[in-house]
PDB file of C-alpha atoms in Angstrom:
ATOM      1  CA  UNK D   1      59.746 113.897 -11.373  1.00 96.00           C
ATOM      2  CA  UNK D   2      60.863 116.068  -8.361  1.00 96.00           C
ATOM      3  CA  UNK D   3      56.859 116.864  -7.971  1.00 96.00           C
ATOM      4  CA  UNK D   4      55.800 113.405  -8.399  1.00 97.00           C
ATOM      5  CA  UNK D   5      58.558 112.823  -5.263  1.00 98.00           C
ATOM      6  CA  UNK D   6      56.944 115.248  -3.565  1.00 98.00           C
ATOM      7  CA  UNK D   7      53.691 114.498  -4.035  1.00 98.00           C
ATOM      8  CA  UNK D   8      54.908 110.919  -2.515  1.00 98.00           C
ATOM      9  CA  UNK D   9      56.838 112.317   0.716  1.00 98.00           C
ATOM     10  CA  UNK D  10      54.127 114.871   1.366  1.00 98.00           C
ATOM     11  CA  UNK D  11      51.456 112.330   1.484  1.00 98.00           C
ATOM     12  CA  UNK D  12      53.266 109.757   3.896  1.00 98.00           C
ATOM     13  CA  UNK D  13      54.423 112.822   6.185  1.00 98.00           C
ATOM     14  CA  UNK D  14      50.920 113.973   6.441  1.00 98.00           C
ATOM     15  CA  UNK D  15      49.411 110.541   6.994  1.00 98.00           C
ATOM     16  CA  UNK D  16      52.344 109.576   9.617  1.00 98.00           C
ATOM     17  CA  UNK D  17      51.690 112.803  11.524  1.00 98.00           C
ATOM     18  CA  UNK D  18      47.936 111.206  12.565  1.00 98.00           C
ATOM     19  CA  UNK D  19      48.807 107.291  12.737  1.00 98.00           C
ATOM     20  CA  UNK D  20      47.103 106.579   8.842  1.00 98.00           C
ATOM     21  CA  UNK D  21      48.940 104.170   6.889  1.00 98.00           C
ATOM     22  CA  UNK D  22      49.378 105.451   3.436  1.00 98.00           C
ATOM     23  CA  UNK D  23      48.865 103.154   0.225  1.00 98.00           C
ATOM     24  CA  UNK D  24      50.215 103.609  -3.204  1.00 98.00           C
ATOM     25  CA  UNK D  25      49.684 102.305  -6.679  1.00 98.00           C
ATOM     26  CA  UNK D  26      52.767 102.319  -8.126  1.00 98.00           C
ATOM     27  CA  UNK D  27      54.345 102.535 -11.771  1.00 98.00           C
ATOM     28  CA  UNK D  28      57.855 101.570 -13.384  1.00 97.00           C
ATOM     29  CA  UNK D  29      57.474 104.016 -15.598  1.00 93.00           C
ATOM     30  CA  UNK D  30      58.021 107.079 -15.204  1.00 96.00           C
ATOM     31  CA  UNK D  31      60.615 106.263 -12.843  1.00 97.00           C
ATOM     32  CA  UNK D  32      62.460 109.808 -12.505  1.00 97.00           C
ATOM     33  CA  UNK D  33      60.882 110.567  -9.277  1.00 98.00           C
ATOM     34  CA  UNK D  34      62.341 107.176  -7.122  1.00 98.00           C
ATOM     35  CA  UNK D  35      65.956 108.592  -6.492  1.00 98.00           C
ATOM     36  CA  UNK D  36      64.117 111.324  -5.643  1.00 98.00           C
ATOM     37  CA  UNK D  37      61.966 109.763  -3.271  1.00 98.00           C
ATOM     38  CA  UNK D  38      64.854 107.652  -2.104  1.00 98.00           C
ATOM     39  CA  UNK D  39      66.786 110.656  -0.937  1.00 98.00           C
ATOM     40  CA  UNK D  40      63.989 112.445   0.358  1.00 98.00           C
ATOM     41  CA  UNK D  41      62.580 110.206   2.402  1.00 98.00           C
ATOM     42  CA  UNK D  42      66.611 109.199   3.568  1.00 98.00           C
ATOM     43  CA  UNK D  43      67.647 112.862   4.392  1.00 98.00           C
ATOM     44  CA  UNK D  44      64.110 113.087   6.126  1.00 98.00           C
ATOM     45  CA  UNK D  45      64.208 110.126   7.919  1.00 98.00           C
ATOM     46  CA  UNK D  46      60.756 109.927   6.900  1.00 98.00           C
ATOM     47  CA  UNK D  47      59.390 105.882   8.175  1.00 98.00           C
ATOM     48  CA  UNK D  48      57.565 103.958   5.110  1.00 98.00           C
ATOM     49  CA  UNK D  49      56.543 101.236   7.959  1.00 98.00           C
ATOM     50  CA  UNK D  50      52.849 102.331   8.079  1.00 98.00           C
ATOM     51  CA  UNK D  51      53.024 102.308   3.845  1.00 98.00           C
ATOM     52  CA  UNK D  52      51.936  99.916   1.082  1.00 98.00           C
ATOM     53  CA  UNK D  53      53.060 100.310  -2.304  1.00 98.00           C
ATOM     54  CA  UNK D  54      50.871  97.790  -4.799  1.00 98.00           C
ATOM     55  CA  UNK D  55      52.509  97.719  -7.807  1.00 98.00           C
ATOM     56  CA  UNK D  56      50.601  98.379 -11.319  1.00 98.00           C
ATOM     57  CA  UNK D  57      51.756  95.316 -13.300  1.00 98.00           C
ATOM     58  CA  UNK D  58      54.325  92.592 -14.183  1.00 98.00           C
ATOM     59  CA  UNK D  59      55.843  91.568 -16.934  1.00 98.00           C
ATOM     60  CA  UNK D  60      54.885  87.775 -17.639  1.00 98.00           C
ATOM     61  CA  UNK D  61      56.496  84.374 -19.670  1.00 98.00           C
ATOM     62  CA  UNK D  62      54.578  82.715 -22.095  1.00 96.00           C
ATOM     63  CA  UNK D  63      53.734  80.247 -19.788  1.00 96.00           C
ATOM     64  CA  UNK D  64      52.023  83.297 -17.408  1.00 97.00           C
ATOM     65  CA  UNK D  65      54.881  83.608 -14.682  1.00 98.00           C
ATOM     66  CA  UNK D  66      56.258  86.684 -13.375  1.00 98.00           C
ATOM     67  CA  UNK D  67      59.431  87.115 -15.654  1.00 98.00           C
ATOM     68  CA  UNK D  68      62.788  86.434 -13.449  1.00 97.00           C
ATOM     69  CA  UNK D  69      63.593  89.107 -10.770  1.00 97.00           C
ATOM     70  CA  UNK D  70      67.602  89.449 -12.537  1.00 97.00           C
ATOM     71  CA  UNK D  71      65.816  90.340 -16.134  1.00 96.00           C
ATOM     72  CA  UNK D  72      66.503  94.295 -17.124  1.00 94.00           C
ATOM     73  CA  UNK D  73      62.629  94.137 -17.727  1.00 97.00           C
ATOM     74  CA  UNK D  74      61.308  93.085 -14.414  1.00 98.00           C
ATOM     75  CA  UNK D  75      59.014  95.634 -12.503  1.00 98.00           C
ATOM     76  CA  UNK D  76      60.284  93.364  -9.506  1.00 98.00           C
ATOM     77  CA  UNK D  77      63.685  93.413  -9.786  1.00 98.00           C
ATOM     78  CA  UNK D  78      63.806  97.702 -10.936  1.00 98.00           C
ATOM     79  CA  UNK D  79      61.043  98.131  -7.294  1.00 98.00           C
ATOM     80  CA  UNK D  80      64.054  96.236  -5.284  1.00 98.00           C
ATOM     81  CA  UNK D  81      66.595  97.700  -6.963  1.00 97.00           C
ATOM     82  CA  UNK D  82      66.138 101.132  -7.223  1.00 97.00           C
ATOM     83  CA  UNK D  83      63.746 101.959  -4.380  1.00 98.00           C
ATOM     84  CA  UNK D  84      63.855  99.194  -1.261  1.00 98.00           C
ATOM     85  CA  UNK D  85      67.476  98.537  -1.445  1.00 98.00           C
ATOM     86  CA  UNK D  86      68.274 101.765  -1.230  1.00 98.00           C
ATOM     87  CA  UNK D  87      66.064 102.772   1.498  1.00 98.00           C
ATOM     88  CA  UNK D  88      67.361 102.820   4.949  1.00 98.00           C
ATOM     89  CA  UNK D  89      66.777  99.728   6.472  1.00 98.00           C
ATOM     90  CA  UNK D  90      65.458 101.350   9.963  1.00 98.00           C
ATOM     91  CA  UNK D  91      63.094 103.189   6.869  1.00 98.00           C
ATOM     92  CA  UNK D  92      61.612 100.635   4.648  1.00 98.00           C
ATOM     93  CA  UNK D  93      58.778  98.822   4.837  1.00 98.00           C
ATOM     94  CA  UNK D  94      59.008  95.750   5.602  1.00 98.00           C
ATOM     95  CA  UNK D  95      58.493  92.927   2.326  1.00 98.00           C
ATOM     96  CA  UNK D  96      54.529  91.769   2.808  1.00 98.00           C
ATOM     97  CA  UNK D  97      53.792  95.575   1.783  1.00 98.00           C
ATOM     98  CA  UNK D  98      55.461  95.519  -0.962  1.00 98.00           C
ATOM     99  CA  UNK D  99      52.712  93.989  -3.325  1.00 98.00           C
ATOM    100  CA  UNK D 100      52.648  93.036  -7.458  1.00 98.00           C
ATOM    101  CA  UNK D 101      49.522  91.667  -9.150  1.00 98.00           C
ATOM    102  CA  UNK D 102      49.671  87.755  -8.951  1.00 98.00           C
ATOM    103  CA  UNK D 103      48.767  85.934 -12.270  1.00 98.00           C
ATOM    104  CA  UNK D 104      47.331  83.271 -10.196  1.00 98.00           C
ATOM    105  CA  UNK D 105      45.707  85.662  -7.978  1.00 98.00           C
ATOM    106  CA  UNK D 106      44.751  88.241  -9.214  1.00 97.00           C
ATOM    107  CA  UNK D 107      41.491  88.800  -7.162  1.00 97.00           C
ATOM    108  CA  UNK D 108      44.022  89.324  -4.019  1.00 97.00           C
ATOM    109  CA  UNK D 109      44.924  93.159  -5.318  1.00 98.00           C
ATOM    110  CA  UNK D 110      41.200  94.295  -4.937  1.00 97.00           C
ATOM    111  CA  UNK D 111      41.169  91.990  -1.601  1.00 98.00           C
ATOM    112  CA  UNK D 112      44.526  93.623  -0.322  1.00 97.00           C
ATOM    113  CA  UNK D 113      43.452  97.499  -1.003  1.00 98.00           C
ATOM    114  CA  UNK D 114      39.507  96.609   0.640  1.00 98.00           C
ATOM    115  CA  UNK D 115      40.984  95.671   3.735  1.00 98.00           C
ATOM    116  CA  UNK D 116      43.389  98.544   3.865  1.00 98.00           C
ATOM    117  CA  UNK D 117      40.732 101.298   3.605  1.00 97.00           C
ATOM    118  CA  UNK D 118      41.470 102.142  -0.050  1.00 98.00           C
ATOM    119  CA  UNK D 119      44.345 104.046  -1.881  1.00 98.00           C
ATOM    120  CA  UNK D 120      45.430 107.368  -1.447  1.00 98.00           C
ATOM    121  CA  UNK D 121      47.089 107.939  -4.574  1.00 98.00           C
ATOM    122  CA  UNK D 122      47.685 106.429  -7.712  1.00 98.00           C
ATOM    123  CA  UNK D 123      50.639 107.300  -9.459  1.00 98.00           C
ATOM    124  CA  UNK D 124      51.034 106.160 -13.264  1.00 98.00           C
ATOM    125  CA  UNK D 125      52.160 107.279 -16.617  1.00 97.00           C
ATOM    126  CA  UNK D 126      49.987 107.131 -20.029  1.00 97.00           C
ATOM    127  CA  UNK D 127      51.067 104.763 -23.344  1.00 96.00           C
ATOM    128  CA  UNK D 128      51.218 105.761 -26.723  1.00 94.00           C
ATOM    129  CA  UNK D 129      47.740 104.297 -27.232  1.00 95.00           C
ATOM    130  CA  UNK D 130      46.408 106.125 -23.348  1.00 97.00           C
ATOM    131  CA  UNK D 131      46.472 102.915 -21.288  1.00 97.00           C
ATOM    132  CA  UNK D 132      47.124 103.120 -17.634  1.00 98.00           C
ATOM    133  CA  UNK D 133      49.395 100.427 -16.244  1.00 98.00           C
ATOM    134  CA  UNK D 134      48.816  97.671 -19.016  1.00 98.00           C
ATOM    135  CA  UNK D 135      45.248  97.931 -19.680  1.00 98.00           C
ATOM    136  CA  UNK D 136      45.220  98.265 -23.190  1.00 96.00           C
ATOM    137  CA  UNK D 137      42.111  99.863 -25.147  1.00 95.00           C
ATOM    138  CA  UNK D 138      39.040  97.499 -25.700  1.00 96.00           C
ATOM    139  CA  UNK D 139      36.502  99.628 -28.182  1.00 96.00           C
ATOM    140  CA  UNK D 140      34.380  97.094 -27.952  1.00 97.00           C
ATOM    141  CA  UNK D 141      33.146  98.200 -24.150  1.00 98.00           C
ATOM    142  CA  UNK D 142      31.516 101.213 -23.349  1.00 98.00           C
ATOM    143  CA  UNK D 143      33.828 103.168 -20.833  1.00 98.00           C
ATOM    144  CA  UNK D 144      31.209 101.786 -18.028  1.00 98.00           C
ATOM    145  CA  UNK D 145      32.442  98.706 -18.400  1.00 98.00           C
ATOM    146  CA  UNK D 146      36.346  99.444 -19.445  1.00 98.00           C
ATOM    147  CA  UNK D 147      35.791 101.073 -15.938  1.00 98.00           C
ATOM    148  CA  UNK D 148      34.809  98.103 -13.979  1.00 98.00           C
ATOM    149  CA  UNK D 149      37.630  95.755 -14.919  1.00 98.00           C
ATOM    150  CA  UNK D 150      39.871  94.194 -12.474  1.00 98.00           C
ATOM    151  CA  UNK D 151      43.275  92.992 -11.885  1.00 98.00           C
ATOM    152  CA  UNK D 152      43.563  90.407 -14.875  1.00 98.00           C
ATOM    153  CA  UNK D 153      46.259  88.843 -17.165  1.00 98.00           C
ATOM    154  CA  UNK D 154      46.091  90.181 -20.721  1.00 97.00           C
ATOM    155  CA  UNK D 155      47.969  90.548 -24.199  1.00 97.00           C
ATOM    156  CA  UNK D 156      50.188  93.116 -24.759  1.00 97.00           C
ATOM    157  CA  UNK D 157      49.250  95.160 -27.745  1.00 96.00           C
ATOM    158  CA  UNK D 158      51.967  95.710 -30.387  1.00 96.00           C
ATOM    159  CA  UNK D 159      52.370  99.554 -30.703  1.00 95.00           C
ATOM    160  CA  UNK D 160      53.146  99.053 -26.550  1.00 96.00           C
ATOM    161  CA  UNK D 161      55.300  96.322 -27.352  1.00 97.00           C
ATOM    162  CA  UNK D 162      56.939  98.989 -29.427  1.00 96.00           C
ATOM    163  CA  UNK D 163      56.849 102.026 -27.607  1.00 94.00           C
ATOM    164  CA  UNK D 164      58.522  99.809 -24.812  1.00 95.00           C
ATOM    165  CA  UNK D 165      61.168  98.190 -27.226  1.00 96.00           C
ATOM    166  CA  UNK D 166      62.321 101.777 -28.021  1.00 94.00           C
ATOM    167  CA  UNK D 167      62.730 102.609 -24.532  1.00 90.00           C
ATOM    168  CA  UNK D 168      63.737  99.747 -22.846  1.00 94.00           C
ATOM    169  CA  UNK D 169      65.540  97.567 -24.911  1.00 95.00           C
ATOM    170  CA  UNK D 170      67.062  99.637 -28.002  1.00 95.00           C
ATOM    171  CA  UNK D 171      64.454  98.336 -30.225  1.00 95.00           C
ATOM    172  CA  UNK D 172      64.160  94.429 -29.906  1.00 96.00           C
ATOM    173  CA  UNK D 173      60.444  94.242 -30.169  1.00 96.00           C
ATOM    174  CA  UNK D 174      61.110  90.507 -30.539  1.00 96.00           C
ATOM    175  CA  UNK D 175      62.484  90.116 -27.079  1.00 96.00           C
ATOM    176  CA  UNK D 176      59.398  91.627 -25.641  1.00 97.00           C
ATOM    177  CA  UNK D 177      57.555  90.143 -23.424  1.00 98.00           C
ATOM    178  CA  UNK D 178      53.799  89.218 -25.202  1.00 98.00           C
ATOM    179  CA  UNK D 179      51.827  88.792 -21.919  1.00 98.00           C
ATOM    180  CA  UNK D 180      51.547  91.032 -18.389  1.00 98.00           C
ATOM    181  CA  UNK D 181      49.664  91.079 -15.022  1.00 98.00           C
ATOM    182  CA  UNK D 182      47.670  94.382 -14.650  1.00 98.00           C
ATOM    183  CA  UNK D 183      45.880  95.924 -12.043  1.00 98.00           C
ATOM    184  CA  UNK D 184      42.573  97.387 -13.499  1.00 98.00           C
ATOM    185  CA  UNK D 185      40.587 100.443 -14.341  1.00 98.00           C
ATOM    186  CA  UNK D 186      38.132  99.978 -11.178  1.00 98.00           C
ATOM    187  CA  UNK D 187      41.510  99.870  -8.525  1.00 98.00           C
ATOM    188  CA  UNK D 188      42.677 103.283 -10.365  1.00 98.00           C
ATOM    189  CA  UNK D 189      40.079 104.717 -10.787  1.00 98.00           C
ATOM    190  CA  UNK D 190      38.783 103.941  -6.793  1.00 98.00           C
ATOM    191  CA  UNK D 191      41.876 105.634  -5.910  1.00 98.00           C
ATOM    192  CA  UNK D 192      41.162 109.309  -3.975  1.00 98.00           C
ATOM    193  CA  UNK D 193      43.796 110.568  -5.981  1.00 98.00           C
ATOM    194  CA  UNK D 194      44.874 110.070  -9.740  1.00 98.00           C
ATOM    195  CA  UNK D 195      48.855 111.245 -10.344  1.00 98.00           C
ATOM    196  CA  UNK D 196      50.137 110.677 -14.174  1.00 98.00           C
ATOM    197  CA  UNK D 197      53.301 111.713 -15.418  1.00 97.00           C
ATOM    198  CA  UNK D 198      54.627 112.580 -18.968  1.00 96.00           C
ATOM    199  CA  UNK D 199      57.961 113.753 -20.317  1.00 94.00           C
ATOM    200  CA  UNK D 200      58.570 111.851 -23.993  1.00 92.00           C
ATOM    201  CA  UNK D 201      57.938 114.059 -26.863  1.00 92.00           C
ATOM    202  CA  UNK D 202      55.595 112.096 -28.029  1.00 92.00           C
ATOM    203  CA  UNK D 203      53.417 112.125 -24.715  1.00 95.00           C
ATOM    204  CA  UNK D 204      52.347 115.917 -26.125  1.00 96.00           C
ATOM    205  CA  UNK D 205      49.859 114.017 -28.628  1.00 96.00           C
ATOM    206  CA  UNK D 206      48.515 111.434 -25.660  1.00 97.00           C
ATOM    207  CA  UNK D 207      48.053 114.693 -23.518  1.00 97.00           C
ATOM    208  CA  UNK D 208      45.878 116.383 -25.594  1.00 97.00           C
ATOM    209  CA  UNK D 209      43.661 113.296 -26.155  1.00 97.00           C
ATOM    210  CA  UNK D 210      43.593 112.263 -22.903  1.00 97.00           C
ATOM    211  CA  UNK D 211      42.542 115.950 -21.795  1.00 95.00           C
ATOM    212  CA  UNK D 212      40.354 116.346 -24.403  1.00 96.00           C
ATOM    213  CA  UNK D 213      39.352 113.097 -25.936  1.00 96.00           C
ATOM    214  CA  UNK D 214      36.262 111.653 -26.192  1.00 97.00           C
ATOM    215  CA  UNK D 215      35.700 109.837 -23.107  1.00 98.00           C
ATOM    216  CA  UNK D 216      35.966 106.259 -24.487  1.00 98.00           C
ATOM    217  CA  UNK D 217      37.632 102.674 -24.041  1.00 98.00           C
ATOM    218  CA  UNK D 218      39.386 103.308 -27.000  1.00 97.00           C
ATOM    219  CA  UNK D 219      41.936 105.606 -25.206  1.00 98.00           C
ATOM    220  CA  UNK D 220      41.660 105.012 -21.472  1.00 98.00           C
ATOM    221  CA  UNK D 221      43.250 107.853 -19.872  1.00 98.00           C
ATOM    222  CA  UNK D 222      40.423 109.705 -21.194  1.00 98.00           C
ATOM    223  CA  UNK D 223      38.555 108.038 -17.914  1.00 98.00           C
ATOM    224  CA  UNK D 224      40.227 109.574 -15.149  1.00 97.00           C
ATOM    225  CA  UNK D 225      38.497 112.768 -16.736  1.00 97.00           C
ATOM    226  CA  UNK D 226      35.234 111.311 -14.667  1.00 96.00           C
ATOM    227  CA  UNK D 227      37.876 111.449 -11.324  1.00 98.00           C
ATOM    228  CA  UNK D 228      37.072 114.182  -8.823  1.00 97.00           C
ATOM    229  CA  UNK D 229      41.017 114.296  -8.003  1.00 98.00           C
ATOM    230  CA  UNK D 230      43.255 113.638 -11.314  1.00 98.00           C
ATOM    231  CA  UNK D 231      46.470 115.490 -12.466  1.00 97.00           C
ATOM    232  CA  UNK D 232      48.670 114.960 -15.291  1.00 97.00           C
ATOM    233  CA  UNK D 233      52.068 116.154 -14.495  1.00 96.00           C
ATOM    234  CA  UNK D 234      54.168 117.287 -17.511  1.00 94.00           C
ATOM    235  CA  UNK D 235      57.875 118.767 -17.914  1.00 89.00           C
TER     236      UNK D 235
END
């Protein structure tokens, strides 16, 4: 988590010292390296007002709205939180670059990073079954095409439903949320920089495939092994 911090502070600092903004992609989950970043970036008095952080994905109702901000579950509420509240105000960026995937938008992500020049880095984790934010393995595409797909509302799959249930809500699969908003494959994969992190014991299996997998839309982190700059970052 520290490097994934790091990684984060380094990148702002050297795009700050030359007048770039810097844009993330940004997971809840893992989410060890925010209090990191928070201090860092306090005790630094590092500025975030030339940043953009684009979230990966929301959580969505049945009837396809964001779930409410005051849910445990919401990406919205953990981003505001955890990380913005926290930040020095004379810090933090201000709210319109703060971004999540709209359900009723959802062209506006690819729209949003065009105009900004592109993302530095994405930063994500890997599932159980290798997706990357919430896009969930389609075997029925070639990884061409898995590769190509945009910010979209899907179905959750079950074993995520129940991977997440485990770690998020002691096991209530039935209070998980069926639906989510999800950047795509083509915005993380178009980042210059791919960042994963892993730490559950059971991420040791979902390393090895995704390092040495077949490259296939079966088990999508086995993609960013076509990315000139990707890292998995393990404890």
């Amino acid at each position: 988590f520290y490097e994934i911090a790091l990684e984060m502070v380094n990148e702002i600092e050297k795009n700050n010292a030359v007048g770039r903004r810097t844009v993330f992609i940004c997971p809840v989950g893992p989410v060890g390296q925010y209090p990191i970043f928070v201090r860092l970036v306090n005790e630094r008095r590092l500025s975030l007002k030339n940043c953009w952080f684009i979230n990966m994905d929301e959580y969505l109702t049945d009837d396809g709205e964001w779930i409410d901000e005051s849910s445990a579950l919401s990406f919205h509420g953990f981003m505001n939180r955890t990380v913005y509240s926290r930040i020095d105000p004379e810090l933090v960026m201000p709210e319109n670059q703060r971004i999540f995937p709209d359900p009723h938008d959802p062209d506006h992500i690819a729209k949003v990073i065009d105009e900004l020049g592109g993302v530095d880095i994405a930063f994500g984790g890997i599932g159980i079954n290798g997706h990357l934010a919430f896009n969930e393995s389609q075997d029925e595409l070639t990884p061409e095409e898995f590769a190509a797909l945009h910010t979209r509302v899907l179905a959750i799959s079950r074993e995520t439903r129940t991977a997440n249930a485990i770690g998020d809500l002691n096991g209530a699969i039935d209070a998980m949320p069926k639906k989510a908003v999800t950047i795509g494959m083509a915005e993380i994969l178009g980042a210059k920089k791919i960042r994963l992190g892993v730490f559950r014991d059971w991420h040791r299996s979902v390393v090895r495939q995704a390092a040495y997998g077949e490259v296939s839309a079966h088990f999508p982190a086995t993609l960013i092994k076509r990315h000139p700059d990707a890292m998995i970052i393990v404890n």
